[in-house]
Amino acid sequence: DITLVENNSVEDCTFEYYQSVQKRYSNVSVVTWPGTGFNYSAICNFGAAHSDGELILFLNNDTEVIVSKWLESMVGFFARPEVGVVGAKLLYHDGLVQHGGVWASMDQCGHFGELLPGNDSGYMDTLQYPTDCAAVTGACQMIRRDLFDQVGGLDESLAVVLNDVDLCLKADRKGYLVVFDPQAVLYHNEHTSRGRDEQDVDKELRAIEEQSRFYAKWNKYLTRGRFINNNLNQYDGHYKI
């Protein structure tokens, strides 16, 4: 089932598309988030509440599928009962890596392999073969429904920033693995729909506040050397000395 969550759209063509896609496909439904402004966590929680699959895939509206078997690849990892969350390999439209999994250290997070060529195998083939990591981005993030419910879904106090990482770290605390799947490949047109927070003073202040709250919560659990060798820079997604 595909659930499209309408949130504050204004263009007529968007609503025309909603009508046509629901008529064409019986497994597609559109639900309207009743909130105001933009709260990614609340929007996703609302969408999850209007679906009933055993697996939930959160997928941004600024993504484009590249490989045909992406969904099957991601779902396959859940045959392993210890896997809780799976994320995809995301590229910019120029072919460079946008997301190869997320590293998380005290007071800072980032993406593994960012800006490497899309066909680069990465450090020790980490962009070519599945790897465990601290988190995966919410732009294309799959999670077990029972786990999602168990951890209380996405934290709605983190409206925009780090809510996806928070969800993964909550899964980790419950004993589940977070897996980066490089066989599921999509484009992610990051920032194209909402713009960058740093371009708006109010958005930037909100982002700083959310980051501060996130790190106050998680810093004590972010262990050095767990996903990046202890001899390497813990604050660089390119595995540097």
GROMACS .gro file of C-alpha atoms in nm:
model
  241
    1ASP     CA    1   0.000   0.000   0.000
    2ILE     CA    2   0.114   0.354  -0.076
    3THR     CA    3   0.001   0.635   0.152
    4LEU     CA    4   0.066   0.988   0.030
    5VAL     CA    5   0.059   1.242   0.311
    6GLU     CA    6  -0.057   1.581   0.187
    7ASN     CA    7   0.098   1.864   0.387
    8ASN     CA    8   0.047   2.226   0.290
    9SER     CA    9   0.060   2.188  -0.090
   10VAL     CA   10  -0.069   2.484  -0.290
   11GLU     CA   11  -0.042   2.397  -0.660
   12ASP     CA   12  -0.355   2.278  -0.838
   13CYS     CA   13  -0.161   2.016  -1.034
   14THR     CA   14  -0.067   1.845  -0.706
   15PHE     CA   15  -0.429   1.785  -0.613
   16GLU     CA   16  -0.514   1.683  -0.968
   17TYR     CA   17  -0.242   1.421  -0.942
   18TYR     CA   18  -0.382   1.297  -0.610
   19GLN     CA   19  -0.721   1.238  -0.773
   20SER     CA   20  -0.582   1.064  -1.081
   21VAL     CA   21  -0.339   0.836  -0.898
   22GLN     CA   22  -0.606   0.714  -0.655
   23LYS     CA   23  -0.842   0.637  -0.942
   24ARG     CA   24  -0.572   0.450  -1.130
   25TYR     CA   25  -0.430   0.243  -0.841
   26SER     CA   26  -0.644   0.081  -0.574
   27ASN     CA   27  -0.350   0.050  -0.335
   28VAL     CA   28  -0.280   0.426  -0.329
   29SER     CA   29  -0.450   0.657  -0.080
   30VAL     CA   30  -0.402   1.023   0.008
   31VAL     CA   31  -0.442   1.149   0.364
   32THR     CA   32  -0.419   1.513   0.471
   33TRP     CA   33  -0.207   1.602   0.769
   34PRO     CA   34  -0.415   1.839   0.987
   35GLY     CA   35  -0.118   2.034   1.125
   36THR     CA   36   0.033   2.364   1.019
   37GLY     CA   37   0.386   2.462   0.924
   38PHE     CA   38   0.625   2.174   0.861
   39ASN     CA   39   0.693   1.895   1.110
   40TYR     CA   40   0.850   1.596   0.935
   41SER     CA   41   0.812   1.370   1.238
   42ALA     CA   42   0.444   1.450   1.286
   43ILE     CA   43   0.371   1.410   0.915
   44CYS     CA   44   0.539   1.068   0.902
   45ASN     CA   45   0.372   0.952   1.225
   46PHE     CA   46   0.037   1.057   1.079
   47GLY     CA   47   0.106   0.862   0.761
   48ALA     CA   48   0.214   0.554   0.955
   49ALA     CA   49  -0.107   0.567   1.157
   50HIS     CA   50  -0.305   0.553   0.831
   51SER     CA   51  -0.128   0.241   0.705
   52ASP     CA   52  -0.107  -0.112   0.839
   53GLY     CA   53   0.190  -0.285   0.676
   54GLU     CA   54   0.434  -0.492   0.877
   55LEU     CA   55   0.711  -0.279   0.730
   56ILE     CA   56   0.698   0.100   0.694
   57LEU     CA   57   0.899   0.286   0.432
   58PHE     CA   58   0.936   0.661   0.475
   59LEU     CA   59   1.013   0.811   0.134
   60ASN     CA   60   1.065   1.179   0.061
   61ASN     CA   61   0.883   1.350  -0.224
   62ASP     CA   62   1.221   1.469  -0.355
   63THR     CA   63   1.352   1.119  -0.432
   64GLU     CA   64   1.363   0.934  -0.766
   65VAL     CA   65   1.415   0.560  -0.807
   66ILE     CA   66   1.719   0.453  -1.013
   67VAL     CA   67   1.726   0.072  -0.986
   68SER     CA   68   1.420  -0.150  -1.034
   69LYS     CA   69   1.479  -0.395  -0.747
   70TRP     CA   70   1.540  -0.133  -0.478
   71LEU     CA   71   1.234  -0.219  -0.270
   72GLU     CA   72   1.287  -0.595  -0.283
   73SER     CA   73   1.648  -0.544  -0.177
   74MET     CA   74   1.554  -0.338   0.128
   75VAL     CA   75   1.275  -0.572   0.235
   76GLY     CA   76   1.503  -0.875   0.208
   77PHE     CA   77   1.714  -0.766   0.506
   78PHE     CA   78   1.416  -0.806   0.737
   79ALA     CA   79   1.437  -1.182   0.694
   80ARG     CA   80   1.704  -1.138   0.960
   81PRO     CA   81   1.515  -1.086   1.288
   82GLU     CA   82   1.793  -0.870   1.431
   83VAL     CA   83   1.755  -0.604   1.159
   84GLY     CA   84   1.532  -0.316   1.261
   85VAL     CA   85   1.598  -0.036   1.011
   86VAL     CA   86   1.729  -0.032   0.651
   87GLY     CA   87   1.833   0.268   0.441
   88ALA     CA   88   1.921   0.317   0.074
   89LYS     CA   89   2.216   0.458  -0.117
   90LEU     CA   90   2.124   0.809  -0.231
   91LEU     CA   91   2.289   1.009  -0.507
   92TYR     CA   92   2.280   1.369  -0.618
   93HIS     CA   93   2.172   1.418  -0.978
   94ASP     CA   94   2.533   1.478  -1.080
   95GLY     CA   95   2.607   1.118  -0.978
   96LEU     CA   96   2.791   1.195  -0.653
   97VAL     CA   97   2.699   1.019  -0.329
   98GLN     CA   98   2.461   1.206  -0.102
   99HIS     CA   99   2.408   0.929   0.156
  100GLY     CA  100   2.605   0.614   0.226
  101GLY     CA  101   2.477   0.562   0.579
  102VAL     CA  102   2.508   0.796   0.877
  103TRP     CA  103   2.791   0.824   1.130
  104ALA     CA  104   2.712   0.973   1.470
  105SER     CA  105   2.968   1.108   1.718
  106MET     CA  106   2.941   1.344   2.012
  107ASP     CA  107   2.790   1.675   1.894
  108GLN     CA  108   2.808   1.588   1.523
  109CYS     CA  109   2.658   1.356   1.260
  110GLY     CA  110   2.727   1.314   0.889
  111HIS     CA  111   2.697   1.087   0.587
  112PHE     CA  112   2.946   0.818   0.494
  113GLY     CA  113   3.097   0.854   0.146
  114GLU     CA  114   2.941   1.193   0.076
  115LEU     CA  115   3.050   1.346  -0.257
  116LEU     CA  116   3.237   1.037  -0.373
  117PRO     CA  117   3.151   0.921  -0.728
  118GLY     CA  118   2.840   0.707  -0.730
  119ASN     CA  119   3.033   0.407  -0.866
  120ASP     CA  120   3.312   0.436  -0.608
  121SER     CA  121   3.327   0.127  -0.386
  122GLY     CA  122   3.416   0.336  -0.082
  123TYR     CA  123   3.648   0.254   0.206
  124MET     CA  124   3.679  -0.126   0.237
  125ASP     CA  125   3.388  -0.156  -0.013
  126THR     CA  126   3.143   0.004   0.230
  127LEU     CA  127   2.957   0.173  -0.058
  128GLN     CA  128   2.932  -0.153  -0.249
  129TYR     CA  129   2.827  -0.407   0.015
  130PRO     CA  130   2.574  -0.383   0.300
  131THR     CA  131   2.711  -0.247   0.626
  132ASP     CA  132   2.583  -0.182   0.976
  133CYS     CA  133   2.590   0.184   1.075
  134ALA     CA  134   2.464   0.419   1.343
  135ALA     CA  135   2.173   0.546   1.133
  136VAL     CA  136   2.027   0.596   0.785
  137THR     CA  137   1.857   0.904   0.652
  138GLY     CA  138   1.481   0.940   0.659
  139ALA     CA  139   1.465   1.030   0.290
  140CYS     CA  140   1.438   0.655   0.225
  141GLN     CA  141   1.414   0.468   0.554
  142MET     CA  142   1.241   0.135   0.620
  143ILE     CA  143   1.155   0.010   0.970
  144ARG     CA  144   0.959  -0.274   1.126
  145ARG     CA  145   0.616  -0.152   1.233
  146ASP     CA  146   0.627  -0.329   1.568
  147LEU     CA  147   0.963  -0.164   1.640
  148PHE     CA  148   0.836   0.175   1.522
  149ASP     CA  149   0.543   0.147   1.763
  150GLN     CA  150   0.765   0.014   2.041
  151VAL     CA  151   0.994   0.319   2.034
  152GLY     CA  152   0.706   0.564   2.004
  153GLY     CA  153   0.759   0.657   1.639
  154LEU     CA  154   0.943   0.969   1.535
  155ASP     CA  155   1.005   1.234   1.801
  156GLU     CA  156   0.773   1.520   1.708
  157SER     CA  157   0.976   1.765   1.916
  158LEU     CA  158   1.245   1.716   1.648
  159ALA     CA  159   1.036   1.875   1.374
  160VAL     CA  160   1.299   1.876   1.099
  161VAL     CA  161   1.650   1.800   1.225
  162LEU     CA  162   1.792   1.460   1.325
  163ASN     CA  163   1.455   1.292   1.380
  164ASP     CA  164   1.560   1.011   1.144
  165VAL     CA  165   1.886   0.955   1.332
  166ASP     CA  166   1.700   0.965   1.663
  167LEU     CA  167   1.467   0.690   1.537
  168CYS     CA  168   1.764   0.471   1.440
  169LEU     CA  169   1.939   0.524   1.773
  170LYS     CA  170   1.619   0.430   1.955
  171ALA     CA  171   1.609   0.109   1.749
  172ASP     CA  172   1.972   0.043   1.840
  173ARG     CA  173   1.893   0.084   2.210
  174LYS     CA  174   1.629  -0.186   2.167
  175GLY     CA  175   1.895  -0.424   2.031
  176TYR     CA  176   1.823  -0.396   1.657
  177LEU     CA  177   2.070  -0.338   1.374
  178VAL     CA  178   2.057  -0.046   1.131
  179VAL     CA  179   2.169  -0.152   0.782
  180PHE     CA  180   2.284   0.054   0.484
  181ASP     CA  181   2.178  -0.117   0.159
  182PRO     CA  182   2.389  -0.001  -0.140
  183GLN     CA  183   2.186  -0.215  -0.382
  184ALA     CA  184   1.885   0.013  -0.331
  185VAL     CA  185   1.980   0.329  -0.521
  186LEU     CA  186   1.779   0.648  -0.560
  187TYR     CA  187   1.836   1.012  -0.641
  188HIS     CA  188   1.774   1.252  -0.357
  189ASN     CA  189   1.721   1.612  -0.458
  190GLU     CA  190   1.809   1.735  -0.110
  191HIS     CA  191   1.677   2.079  -0.004
  192THR     CA  192   1.498   2.136  -0.335
  193SER     CA  193   1.147   2.129  -0.188
  194ARG     CA  194   1.199   2.314   0.142
  195GLY     CA  195   1.525   2.502   0.095
  196ARG     CA  196   1.808   2.517   0.348
  197ASP     CA  197   1.747   2.609   0.711
  198GLU     CA  198   2.048   2.841   0.714
  199GLN     CA  199   1.878   3.062   0.456
  200ASP     CA  200   1.605   3.158   0.704
  201VAL     CA  201   1.682   3.294   1.052
  202ASP     CA  202   1.383   3.134   1.224
  203LYS     CA  203   1.448   2.796   1.062
  204GLU     CA  204   1.816   2.813   1.154
  205LEU     CA  205   1.739   2.891   1.519
  206ARG     CA  206   1.490   2.601   1.527
  207ALA     CA  207   1.751   2.368   1.379
  208ILE     CA  208   2.014   2.472   1.636
  209GLU     CA  209   1.766   2.414   1.919
  210GLU     CA  210   1.672   2.069   1.787
  211GLN     CA  211   2.038   1.972   1.741
  212SER     CA  212   2.117   2.078   2.098
  213ARG     CA  213   1.832   1.870   2.237
  214PHE     CA  214   1.931   1.569   2.027
  215TYR     CA  215   2.294   1.569   2.142
  216ALA     CA  216   2.199   1.631   2.504
  217LYS     CA  217   1.996   1.311   2.479
  218TRP     CA  218   2.238   1.091   2.283
  219ASN     CA  219   2.597   1.202   2.346
  220LYS     CA  220   2.639   0.964   2.640
  221TYR     CA  221   2.550   0.668   2.415
  222LEU     CA  222   2.766   0.755   2.111
  223THR     CA  223   3.062   0.522   2.159
  224ARG     CA  224   3.393   0.597   1.990
  225GLY     CA  225   3.518   0.324   1.756
  226ARG     CA  226   3.191   0.139   1.716
  227PHE     CA  227   3.122   0.207   1.347
  228ILE     CA  228   3.447   0.386   1.259
  229ASN     CA  229   3.774   0.221   1.366
  230ASN     CA  230   3.901   0.381   1.685
  231ASN     CA  231   4.228   0.476   1.511
  232LEU     CA  232   4.044   0.683   1.249
  233ASN     CA  233   3.883   1.027   1.263
  234GLN     CA  234   3.543   0.982   1.431
  235TYR     CA  235   3.416   1.302   1.267
  236ASP     CA  236   3.470   1.219   0.900
  237GLY     CA  237   3.262   0.989   0.681
  238HIS     CA  238   3.563   0.912   0.459
  239TYR     CA  239   3.756   0.705   0.716
  240LYS     CA  240   4.053   0.935   0.752
  241ILE     CA  241   4.355   0.918   0.983
   0.00000   0.00000   0.00000
